mmCIF file of C-alpha atoms and ligand atoms in Angstrom:
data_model
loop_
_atom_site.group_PDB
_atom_site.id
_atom_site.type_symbol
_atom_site.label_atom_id
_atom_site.label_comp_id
_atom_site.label_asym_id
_atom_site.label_seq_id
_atom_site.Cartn_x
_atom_site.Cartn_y
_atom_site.Cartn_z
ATOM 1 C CA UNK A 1066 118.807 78.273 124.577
ATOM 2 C CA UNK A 1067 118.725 77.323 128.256
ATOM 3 C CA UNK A 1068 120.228 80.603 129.143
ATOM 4 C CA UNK A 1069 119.930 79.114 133.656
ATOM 5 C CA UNK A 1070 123.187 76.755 133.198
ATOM 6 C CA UNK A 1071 125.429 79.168 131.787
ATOM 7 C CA UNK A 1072 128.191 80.799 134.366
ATOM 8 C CA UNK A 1073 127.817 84.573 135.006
ATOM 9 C CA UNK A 1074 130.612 85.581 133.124
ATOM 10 C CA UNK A 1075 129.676 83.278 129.727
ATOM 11 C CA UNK A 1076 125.966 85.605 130.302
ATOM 12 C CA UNK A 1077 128.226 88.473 130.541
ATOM 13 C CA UNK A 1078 130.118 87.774 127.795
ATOM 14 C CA UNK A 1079 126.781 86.733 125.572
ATOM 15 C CA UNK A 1080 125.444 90.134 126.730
ATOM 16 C CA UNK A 1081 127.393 92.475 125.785
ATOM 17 C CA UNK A 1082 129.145 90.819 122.436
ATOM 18 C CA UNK A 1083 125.539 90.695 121.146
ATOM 19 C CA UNK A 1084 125.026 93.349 118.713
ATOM 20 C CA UNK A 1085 122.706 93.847 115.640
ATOM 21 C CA UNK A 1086 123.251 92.239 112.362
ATOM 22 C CA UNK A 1087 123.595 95.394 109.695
ATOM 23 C CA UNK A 1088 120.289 95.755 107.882
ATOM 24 C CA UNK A 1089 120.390 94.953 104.044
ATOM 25 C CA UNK A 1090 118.806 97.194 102.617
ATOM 26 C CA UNK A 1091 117.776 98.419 98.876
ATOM 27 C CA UNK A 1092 117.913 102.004 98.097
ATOM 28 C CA UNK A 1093 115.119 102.717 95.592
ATOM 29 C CA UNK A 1094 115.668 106.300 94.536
ATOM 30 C CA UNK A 1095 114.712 109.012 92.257
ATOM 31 C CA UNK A 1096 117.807 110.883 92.555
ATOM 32 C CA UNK A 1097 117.671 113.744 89.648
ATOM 33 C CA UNK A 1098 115.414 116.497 90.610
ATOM 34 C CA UNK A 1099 115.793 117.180 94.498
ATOM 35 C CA UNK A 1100 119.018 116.146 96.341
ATOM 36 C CA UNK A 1101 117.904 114.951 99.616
ATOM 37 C CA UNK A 1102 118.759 111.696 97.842
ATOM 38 C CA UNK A 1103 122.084 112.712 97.536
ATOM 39 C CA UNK A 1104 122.439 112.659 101.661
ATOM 40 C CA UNK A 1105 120.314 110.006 101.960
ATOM 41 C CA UNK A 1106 122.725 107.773 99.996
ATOM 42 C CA UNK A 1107 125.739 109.427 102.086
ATOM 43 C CA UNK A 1108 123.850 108.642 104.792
ATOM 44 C CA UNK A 1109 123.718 104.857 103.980
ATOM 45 C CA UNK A 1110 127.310 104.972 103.337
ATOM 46 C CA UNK A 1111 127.998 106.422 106.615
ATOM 47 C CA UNK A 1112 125.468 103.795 108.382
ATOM 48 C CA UNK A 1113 127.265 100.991 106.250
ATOM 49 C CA UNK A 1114 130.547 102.251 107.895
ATOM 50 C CA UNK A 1115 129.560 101.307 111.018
ATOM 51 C CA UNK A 1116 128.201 98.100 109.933
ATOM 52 C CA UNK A 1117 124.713 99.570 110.713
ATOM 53 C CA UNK A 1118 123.513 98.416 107.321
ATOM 54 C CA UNK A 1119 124.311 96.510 104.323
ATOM 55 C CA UNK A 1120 124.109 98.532 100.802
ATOM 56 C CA UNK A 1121 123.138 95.385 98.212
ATOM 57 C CA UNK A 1122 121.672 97.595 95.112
ATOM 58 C CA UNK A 1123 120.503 101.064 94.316
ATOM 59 C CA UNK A 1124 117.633 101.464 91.835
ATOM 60 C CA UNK A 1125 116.493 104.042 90.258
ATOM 61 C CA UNK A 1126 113.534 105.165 89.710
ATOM 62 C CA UNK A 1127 113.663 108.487 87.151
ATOM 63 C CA UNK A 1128 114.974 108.416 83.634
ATOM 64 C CA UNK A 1129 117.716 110.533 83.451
ATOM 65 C CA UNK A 1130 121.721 109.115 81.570
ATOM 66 C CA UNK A 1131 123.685 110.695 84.460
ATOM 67 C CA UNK A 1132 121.585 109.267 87.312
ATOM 68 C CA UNK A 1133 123.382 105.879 87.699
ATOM 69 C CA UNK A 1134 126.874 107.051 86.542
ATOM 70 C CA UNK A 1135 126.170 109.877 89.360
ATOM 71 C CA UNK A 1136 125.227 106.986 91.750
ATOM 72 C CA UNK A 1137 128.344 105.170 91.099
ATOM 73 C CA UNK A 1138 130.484 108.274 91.786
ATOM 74 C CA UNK A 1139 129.278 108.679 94.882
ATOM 75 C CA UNK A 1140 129.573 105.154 96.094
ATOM 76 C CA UNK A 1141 132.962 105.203 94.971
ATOM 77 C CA UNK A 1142 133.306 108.128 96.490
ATOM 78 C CA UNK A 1143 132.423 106.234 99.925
ATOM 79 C CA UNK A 1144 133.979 103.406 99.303
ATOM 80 C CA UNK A 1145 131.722 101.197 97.391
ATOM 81 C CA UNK A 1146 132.630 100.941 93.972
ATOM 82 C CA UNK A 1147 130.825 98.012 92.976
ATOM 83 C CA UNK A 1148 127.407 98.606 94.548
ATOM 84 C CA UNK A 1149 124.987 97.075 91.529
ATOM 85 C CA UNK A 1150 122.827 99.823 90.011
ATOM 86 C CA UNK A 1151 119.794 99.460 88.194
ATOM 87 C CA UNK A 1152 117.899 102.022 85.937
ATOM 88 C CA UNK A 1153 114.439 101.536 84.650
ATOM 89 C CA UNK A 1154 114.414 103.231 81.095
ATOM 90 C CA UNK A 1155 110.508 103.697 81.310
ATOM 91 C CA UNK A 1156 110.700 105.892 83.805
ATOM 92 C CA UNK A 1157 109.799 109.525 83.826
ATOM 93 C CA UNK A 1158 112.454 111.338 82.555
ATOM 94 C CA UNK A 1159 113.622 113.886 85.137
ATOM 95 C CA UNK A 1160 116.296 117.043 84.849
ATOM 96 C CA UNK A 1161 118.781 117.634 87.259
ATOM 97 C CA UNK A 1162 120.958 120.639 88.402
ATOM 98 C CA UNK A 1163 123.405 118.399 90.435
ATOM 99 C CA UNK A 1164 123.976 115.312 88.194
ATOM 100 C CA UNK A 1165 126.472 117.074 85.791
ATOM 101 C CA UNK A 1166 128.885 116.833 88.238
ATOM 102 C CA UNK A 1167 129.739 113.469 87.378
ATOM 103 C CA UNK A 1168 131.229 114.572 84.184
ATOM 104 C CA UNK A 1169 133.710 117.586 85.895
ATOM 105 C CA UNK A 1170 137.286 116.908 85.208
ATOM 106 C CA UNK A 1171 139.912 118.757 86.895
ATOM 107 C CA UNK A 1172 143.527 118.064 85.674
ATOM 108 C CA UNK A 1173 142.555 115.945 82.844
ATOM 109 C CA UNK A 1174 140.466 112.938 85.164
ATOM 110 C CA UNK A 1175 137.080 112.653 86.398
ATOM 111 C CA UNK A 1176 136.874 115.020 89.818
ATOM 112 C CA UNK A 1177 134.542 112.094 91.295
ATOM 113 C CA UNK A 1178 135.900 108.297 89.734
ATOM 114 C CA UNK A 1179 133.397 105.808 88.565
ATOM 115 C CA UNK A 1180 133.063 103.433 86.139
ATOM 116 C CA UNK A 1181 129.096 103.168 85.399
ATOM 117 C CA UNK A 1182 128.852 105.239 82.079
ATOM 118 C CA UNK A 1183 132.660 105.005 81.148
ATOM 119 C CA UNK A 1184 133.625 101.331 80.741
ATOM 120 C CA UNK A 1185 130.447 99.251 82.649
ATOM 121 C CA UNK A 1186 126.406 99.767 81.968
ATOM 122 C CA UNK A 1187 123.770 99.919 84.637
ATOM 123 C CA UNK A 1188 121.717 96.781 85.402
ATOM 124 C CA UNK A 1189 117.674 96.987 84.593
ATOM 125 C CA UNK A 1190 116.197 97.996 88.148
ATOM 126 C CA UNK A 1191 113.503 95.471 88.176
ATOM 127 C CA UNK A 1192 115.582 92.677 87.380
ATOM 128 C CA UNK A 1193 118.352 93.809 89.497
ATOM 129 C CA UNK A 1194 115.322 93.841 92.209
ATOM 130 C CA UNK A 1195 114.104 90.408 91.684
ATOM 131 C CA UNK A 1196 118.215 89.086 91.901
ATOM 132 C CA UNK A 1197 118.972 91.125 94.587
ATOM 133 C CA UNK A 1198 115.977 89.475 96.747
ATOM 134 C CA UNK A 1199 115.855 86.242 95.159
ATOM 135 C CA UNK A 1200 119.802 85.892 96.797
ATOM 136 C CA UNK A 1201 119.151 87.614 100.018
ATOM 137 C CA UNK A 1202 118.340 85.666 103.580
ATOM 138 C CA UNK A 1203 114.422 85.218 104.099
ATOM 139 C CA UNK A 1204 112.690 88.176 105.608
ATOM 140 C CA UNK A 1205 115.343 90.367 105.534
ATOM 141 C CA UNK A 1206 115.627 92.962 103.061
ATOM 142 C CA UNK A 1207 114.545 96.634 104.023
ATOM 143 C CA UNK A 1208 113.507 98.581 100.720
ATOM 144 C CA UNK A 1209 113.990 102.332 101.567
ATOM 145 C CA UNK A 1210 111.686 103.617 98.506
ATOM 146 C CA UNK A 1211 112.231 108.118 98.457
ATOM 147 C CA UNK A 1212 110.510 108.884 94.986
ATOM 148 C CA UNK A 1213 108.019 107.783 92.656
ATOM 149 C CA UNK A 1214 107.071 103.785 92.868
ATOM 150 C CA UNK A 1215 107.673 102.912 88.857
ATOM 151 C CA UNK A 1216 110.330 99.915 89.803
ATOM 152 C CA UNK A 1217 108.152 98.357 92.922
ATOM 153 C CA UNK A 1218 105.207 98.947 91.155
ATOM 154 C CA UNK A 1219 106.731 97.307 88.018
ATOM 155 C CA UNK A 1220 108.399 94.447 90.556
ATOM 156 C CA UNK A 1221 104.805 93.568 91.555
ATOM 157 C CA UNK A 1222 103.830 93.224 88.445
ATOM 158 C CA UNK A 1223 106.614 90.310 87.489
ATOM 159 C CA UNK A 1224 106.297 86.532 87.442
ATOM 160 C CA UNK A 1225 109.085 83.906 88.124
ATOM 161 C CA UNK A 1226 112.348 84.056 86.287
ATOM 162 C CA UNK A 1227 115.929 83.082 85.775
ATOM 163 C CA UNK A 1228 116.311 84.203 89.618
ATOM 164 C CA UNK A 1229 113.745 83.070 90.966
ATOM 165 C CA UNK A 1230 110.200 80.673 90.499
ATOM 166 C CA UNK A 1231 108.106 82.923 92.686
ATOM 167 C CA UNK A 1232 106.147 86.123 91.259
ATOM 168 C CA UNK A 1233 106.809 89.471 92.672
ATOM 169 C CA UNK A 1234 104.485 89.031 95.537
ATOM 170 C CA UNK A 1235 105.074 86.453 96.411
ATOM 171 C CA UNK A 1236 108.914 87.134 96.090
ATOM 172 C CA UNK A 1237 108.559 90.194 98.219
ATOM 173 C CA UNK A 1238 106.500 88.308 100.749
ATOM 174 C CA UNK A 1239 109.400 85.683 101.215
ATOM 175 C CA UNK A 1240 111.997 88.036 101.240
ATOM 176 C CA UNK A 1241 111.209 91.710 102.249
ATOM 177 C CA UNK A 1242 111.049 92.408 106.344
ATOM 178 C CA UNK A 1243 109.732 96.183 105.645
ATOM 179 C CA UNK A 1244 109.253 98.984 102.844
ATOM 180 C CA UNK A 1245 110.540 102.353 104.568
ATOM 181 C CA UNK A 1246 108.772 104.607 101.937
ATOM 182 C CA UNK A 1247 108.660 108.686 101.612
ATOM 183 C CA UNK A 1248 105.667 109.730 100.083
ATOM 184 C CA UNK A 1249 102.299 110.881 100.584
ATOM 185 C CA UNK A 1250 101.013 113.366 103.250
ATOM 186 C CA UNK A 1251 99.407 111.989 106.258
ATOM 187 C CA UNK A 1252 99.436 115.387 108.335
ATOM 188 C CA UNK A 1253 97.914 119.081 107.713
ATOM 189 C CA UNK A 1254 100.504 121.141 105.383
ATOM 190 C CA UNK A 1255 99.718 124.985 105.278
ATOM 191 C CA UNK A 1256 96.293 124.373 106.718
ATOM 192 C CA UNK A 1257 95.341 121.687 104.478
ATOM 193 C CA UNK A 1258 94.338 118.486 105.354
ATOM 194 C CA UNK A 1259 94.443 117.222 101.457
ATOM 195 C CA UNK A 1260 98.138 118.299 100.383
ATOM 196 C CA UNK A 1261 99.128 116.517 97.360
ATOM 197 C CA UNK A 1262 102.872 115.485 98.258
ATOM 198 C CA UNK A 1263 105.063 115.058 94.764
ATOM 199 C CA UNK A 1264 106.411 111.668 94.813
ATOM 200 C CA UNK A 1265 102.540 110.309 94.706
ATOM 201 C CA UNK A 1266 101.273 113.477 92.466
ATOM 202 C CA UNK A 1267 104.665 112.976 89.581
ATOM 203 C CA UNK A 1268 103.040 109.776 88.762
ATOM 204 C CA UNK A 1269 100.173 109.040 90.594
ATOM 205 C CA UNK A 1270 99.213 105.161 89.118
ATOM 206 C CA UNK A 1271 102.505 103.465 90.100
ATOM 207 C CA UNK A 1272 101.925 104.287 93.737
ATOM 208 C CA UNK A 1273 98.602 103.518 93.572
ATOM 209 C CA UNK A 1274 99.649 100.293 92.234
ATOM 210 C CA UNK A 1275 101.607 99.946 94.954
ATOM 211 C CA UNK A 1276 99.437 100.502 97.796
ATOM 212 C CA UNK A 1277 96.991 98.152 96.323
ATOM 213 C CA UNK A 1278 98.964 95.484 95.750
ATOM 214 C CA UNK A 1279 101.693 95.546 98.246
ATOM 215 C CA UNK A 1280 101.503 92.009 100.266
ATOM 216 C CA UNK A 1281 99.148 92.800 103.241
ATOM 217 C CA UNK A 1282 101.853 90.679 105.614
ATOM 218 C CA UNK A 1283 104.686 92.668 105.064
ATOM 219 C CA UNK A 1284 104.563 96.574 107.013
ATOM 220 C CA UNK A 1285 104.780 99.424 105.119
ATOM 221 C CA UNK A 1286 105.843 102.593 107.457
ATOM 222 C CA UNK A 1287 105.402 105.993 105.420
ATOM 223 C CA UNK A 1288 107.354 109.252 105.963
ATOM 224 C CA UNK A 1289 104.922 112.003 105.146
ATOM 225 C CA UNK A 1290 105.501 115.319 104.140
ATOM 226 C CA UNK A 1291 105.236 117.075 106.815
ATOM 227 C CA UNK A 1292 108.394 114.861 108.682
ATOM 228 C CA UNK A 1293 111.208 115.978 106.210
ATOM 229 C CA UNK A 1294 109.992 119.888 106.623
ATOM 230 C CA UNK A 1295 110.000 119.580 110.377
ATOM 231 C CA UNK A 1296 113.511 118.838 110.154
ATOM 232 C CA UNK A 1297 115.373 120.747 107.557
ATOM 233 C CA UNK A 1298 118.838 119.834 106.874
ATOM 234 C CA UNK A 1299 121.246 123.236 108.344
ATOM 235 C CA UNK A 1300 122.833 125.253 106.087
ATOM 236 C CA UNK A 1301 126.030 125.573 108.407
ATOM 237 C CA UNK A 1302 126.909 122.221 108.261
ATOM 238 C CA UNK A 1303 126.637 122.415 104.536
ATOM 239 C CA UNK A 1304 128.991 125.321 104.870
ATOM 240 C CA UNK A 1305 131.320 123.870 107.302
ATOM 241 C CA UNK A 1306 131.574 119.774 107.841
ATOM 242 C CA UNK A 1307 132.525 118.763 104.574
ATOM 243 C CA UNK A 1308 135.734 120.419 103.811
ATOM 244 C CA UNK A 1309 137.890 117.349 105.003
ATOM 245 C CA UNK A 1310 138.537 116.383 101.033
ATOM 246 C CA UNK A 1311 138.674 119.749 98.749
ATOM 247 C CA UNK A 1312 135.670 118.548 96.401
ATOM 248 C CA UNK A 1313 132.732 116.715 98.100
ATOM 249 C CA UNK A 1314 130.230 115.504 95.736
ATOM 250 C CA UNK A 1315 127.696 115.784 98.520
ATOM 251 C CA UNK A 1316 128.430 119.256 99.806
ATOM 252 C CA UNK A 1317 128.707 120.070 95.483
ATOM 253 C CA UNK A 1318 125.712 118.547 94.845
ATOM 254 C CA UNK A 1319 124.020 120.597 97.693
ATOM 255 C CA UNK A 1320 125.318 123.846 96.481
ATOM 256 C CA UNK A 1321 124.096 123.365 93.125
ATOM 257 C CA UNK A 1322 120.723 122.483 93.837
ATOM 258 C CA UNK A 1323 119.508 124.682 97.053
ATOM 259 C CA UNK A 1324 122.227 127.080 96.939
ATOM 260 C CA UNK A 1325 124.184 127.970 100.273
ATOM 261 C CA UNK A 1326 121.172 129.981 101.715
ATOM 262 C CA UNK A 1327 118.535 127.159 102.174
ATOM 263 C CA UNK A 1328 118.118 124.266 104.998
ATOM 264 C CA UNK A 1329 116.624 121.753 102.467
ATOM 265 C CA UNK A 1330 114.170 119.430 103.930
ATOM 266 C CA UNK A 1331 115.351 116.131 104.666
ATOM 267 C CA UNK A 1332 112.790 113.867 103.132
ATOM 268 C CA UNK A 1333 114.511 110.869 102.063
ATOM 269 C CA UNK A 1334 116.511 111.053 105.232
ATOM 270 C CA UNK A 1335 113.877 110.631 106.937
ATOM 271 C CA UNK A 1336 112.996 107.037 105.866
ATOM 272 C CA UNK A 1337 116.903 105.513 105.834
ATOM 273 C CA UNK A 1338 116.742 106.560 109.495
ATOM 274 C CA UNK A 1339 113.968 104.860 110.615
ATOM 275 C CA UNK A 1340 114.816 102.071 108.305
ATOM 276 C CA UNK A 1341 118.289 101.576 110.246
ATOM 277 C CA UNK A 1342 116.893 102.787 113.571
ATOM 278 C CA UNK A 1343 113.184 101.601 113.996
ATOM 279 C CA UNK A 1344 113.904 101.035 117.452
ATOM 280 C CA UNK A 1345 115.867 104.300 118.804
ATOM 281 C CA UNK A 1346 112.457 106.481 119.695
ATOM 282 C CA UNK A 1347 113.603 108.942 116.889
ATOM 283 C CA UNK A 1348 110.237 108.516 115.793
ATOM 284 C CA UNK A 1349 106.511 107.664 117.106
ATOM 285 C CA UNK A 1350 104.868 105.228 114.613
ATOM 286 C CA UNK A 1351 100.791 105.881 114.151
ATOM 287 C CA UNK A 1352 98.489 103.346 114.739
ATOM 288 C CA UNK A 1353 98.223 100.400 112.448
ATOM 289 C CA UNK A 1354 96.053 100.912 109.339
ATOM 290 C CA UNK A 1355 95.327 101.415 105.149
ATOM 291 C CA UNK A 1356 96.696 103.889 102.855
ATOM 292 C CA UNK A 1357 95.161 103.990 99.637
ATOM 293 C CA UNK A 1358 96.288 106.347 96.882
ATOM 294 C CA UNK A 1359 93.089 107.908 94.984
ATOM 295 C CA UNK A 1360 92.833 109.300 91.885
ATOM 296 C CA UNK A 1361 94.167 113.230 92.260
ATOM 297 C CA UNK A 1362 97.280 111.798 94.423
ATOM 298 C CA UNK A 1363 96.164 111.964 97.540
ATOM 299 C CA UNK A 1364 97.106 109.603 100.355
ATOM 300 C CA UNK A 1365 94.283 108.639 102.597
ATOM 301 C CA UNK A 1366 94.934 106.147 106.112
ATOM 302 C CA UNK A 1367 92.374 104.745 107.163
ATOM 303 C CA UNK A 1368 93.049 102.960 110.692
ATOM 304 C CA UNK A 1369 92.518 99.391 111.076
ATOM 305 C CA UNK A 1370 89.351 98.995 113.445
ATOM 306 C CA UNK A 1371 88.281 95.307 114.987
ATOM 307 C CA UNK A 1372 85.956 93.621 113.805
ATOM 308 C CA UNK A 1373 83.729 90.962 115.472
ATOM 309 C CA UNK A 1374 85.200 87.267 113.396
ATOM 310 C CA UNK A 1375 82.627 85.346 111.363
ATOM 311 C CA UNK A 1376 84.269 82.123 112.513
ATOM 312 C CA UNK A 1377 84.061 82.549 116.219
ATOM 313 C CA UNK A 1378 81.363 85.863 116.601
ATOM 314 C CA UNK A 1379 83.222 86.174 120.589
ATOM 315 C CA UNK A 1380 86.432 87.309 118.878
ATOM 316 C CA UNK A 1381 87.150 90.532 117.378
ATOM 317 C CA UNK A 1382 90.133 91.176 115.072
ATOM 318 C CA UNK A 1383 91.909 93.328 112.361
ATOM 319 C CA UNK A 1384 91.515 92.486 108.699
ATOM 320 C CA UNK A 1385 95.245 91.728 107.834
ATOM 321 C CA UNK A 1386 94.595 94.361 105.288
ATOM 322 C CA UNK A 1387 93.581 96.895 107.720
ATOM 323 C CA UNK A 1388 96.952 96.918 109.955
ATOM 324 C CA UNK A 1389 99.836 96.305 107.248
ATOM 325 C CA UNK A 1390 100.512 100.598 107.453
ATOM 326 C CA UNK A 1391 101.714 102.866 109.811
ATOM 327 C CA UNK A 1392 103.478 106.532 109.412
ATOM 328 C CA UNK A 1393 105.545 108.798 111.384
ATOM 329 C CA UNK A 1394 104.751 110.953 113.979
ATOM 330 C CA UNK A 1395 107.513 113.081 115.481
ATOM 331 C CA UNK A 1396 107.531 115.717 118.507
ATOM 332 C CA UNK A 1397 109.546 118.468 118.985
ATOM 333 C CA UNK A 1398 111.987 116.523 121.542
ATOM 334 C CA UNK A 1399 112.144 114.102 118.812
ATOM 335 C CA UNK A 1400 113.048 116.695 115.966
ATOM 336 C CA UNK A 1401 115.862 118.215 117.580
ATOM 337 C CA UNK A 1402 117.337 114.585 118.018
ATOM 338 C CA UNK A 1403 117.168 113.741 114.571
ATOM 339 C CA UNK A 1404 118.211 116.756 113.223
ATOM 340 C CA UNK A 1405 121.238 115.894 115.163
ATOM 341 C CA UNK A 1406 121.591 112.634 113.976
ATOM 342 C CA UNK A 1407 121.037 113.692 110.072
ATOM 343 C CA UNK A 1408 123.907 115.935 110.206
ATOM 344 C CA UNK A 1409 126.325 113.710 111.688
ATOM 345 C CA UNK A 1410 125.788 110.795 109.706
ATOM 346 C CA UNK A 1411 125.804 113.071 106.393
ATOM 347 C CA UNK A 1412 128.614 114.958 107.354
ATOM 348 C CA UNK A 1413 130.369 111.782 108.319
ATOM 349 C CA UNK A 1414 134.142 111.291 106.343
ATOM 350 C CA UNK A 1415 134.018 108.347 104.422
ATOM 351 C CA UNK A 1416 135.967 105.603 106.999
ATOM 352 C CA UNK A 1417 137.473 103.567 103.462
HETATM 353 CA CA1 LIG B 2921 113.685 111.540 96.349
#
């Protein structure tokens, strides 16, 4: 647009009515065994509120009956009732302290409504993945993966369908803008340079799938370990922000799994935030390079380094290959501001 024959006040106007389109996103979670997933789903909610982001579909990526009915309680809890949900029955099948809470009745009715489980069934993840993408704008799905990789892994491995003509890599490449993923460890954890982070270690050959075979054109930005320990979620606001509705599923869910006497690390937090906010400095991003998963689980990044071009020997470049991951770094300024944010978007009442 040839911005030089507007008046002032049409620029003024342009300027400050342009805001961000929310950021679709998919929420691939393992949400069972730790319940960082729990706030990191709040979180969305609370992000969605503000028309931050766009919730189209939460898959699952654990075997467990009470996941998605869990899942739809506390969408419905926020607001969402008909988020799709998809469950991937291969999974590994994972316990959970905090799920059960889906089937507490008080007065005769479910404490925390939903319908997934009761009268409706959960989608299959990896077809609700390849609809979900198939429908959405090109290049603009984030997938915000926090546990193991058994539906992306599985999504890579597809070929065209009823929703769509193009394979999964192809369908990713047309359609995904970025994979915000938490796994791996890309910093030193209690003096070791070779921690074995669980998300990669619980099942070691769908990440490695994934890392392989990922398309090199679309990023991949990893939240290590060491970023959701920095920042441990604070026990007082567990104790004190969530008492605006007498039961909370989040603040429940909390309580059942780390007790009131634990900050629980925010892991999965983590990667919705920088997912929604890649551009608010609450993180520094590494240089540009390769993770590959090896054999015992453990994530190795190798930066990209130029290389001199066979076609034109003046040139030097990066293998596409060599620059498609990055991972967080965060300082101490930065932790205290995201620690910050975390809370308040957690803790944030439901605005529907
Ligand atoms: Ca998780």
């Amino acid at each position: 647009m040839k911005t030089r024959f507007l008046p002032f006040t049409t620029l003024f106007l342009i300027m400050v009515s342009a805001r961000a389109e929310p950021v679709p996103i998919i929420f691939d979670t393992d949400i069972t065994g730790d319940v960082d997933d729990v706030l990191a789903l709040a979180m969305i909610h609370s992000l969605a509120d503000r028309n931050a982001c766009e919730l189209l579909a939460v898959t699952i990526s654990k075997e467990n009956e009470l996941a998605a009915p869990f899942t739809d309680a506390v969408n419905t809890f926020y607001g969402r009732p008909n988020i799709p949900i998809g469950i991937n029955p291969k999974a590994p099948h994972r316990d959970s302290k905090y799920l059960g809470l889906v089937n507490e009745k008080d007065g005769g009715k479910y404490r925390y409504p939903h319908d997934i489980g009761i009268s409706k069934d959960p989608e299959n993840a990896i077809a609700l993945l390849r609809k979900t993408l198939s429908s959405a704008k090109d290049h603009s799905v984030t997938i915000i993966q926090v546990g193991l990789a058994t539906n992306l892994a599985e999504l890579l491995q597809t070929k065209g369908d009823e929703y769509s003509p193009l394979n999964g890599p192809d369908l990713i490449r047309s359609k995904v803008k970025l994979l915000s993923v938490m796994a791996g460890a890309f910093e030193t954890i209690n003096f070791s340079n070779h921690y074995l982070e669980a998300n990669v270690r619980n099942h070691v050959s769908s990440m490695q799938q994934l890392a392989n075979e990922w398309p090199n054109d679309v990023p991949v930005v990893w939240s290590g370990f060491k970023i959701g320990i920095t920042v441990p979620y604070p026990r007082e606001s567990i104790a004190q922000d969530f008492d605006y509705r007498p039961h909370h599923i989040v603040k429940e869910s909390y309580l059942l799994h780390s007790g009131p006497n634990h900050d629980r690390p925010t892991w999965d937090l983590t990667s919705v935030l920088y997912a929604v906010y890649p551009d608010r400095g609450y993180f520094n991003l590494s240089t540009s390079g390769r993770v590959t998963v090896e054999d015992d689980g453990f994530t190795r990044f190798e930066p990209g380094r130029r290389t001199r071009s066979l076609s034109s020997p003046n040139m030097t470049m990066v293998k596409p290959a060599m620059k498609r991951d990055q991972y967080l770094i965060m300082t101490d300024a930065q932790a205290a501001r995201v620690t910050e944010a975390l809370v308040h978007m957690v803790a944030q009442p439901p605005s529907r």
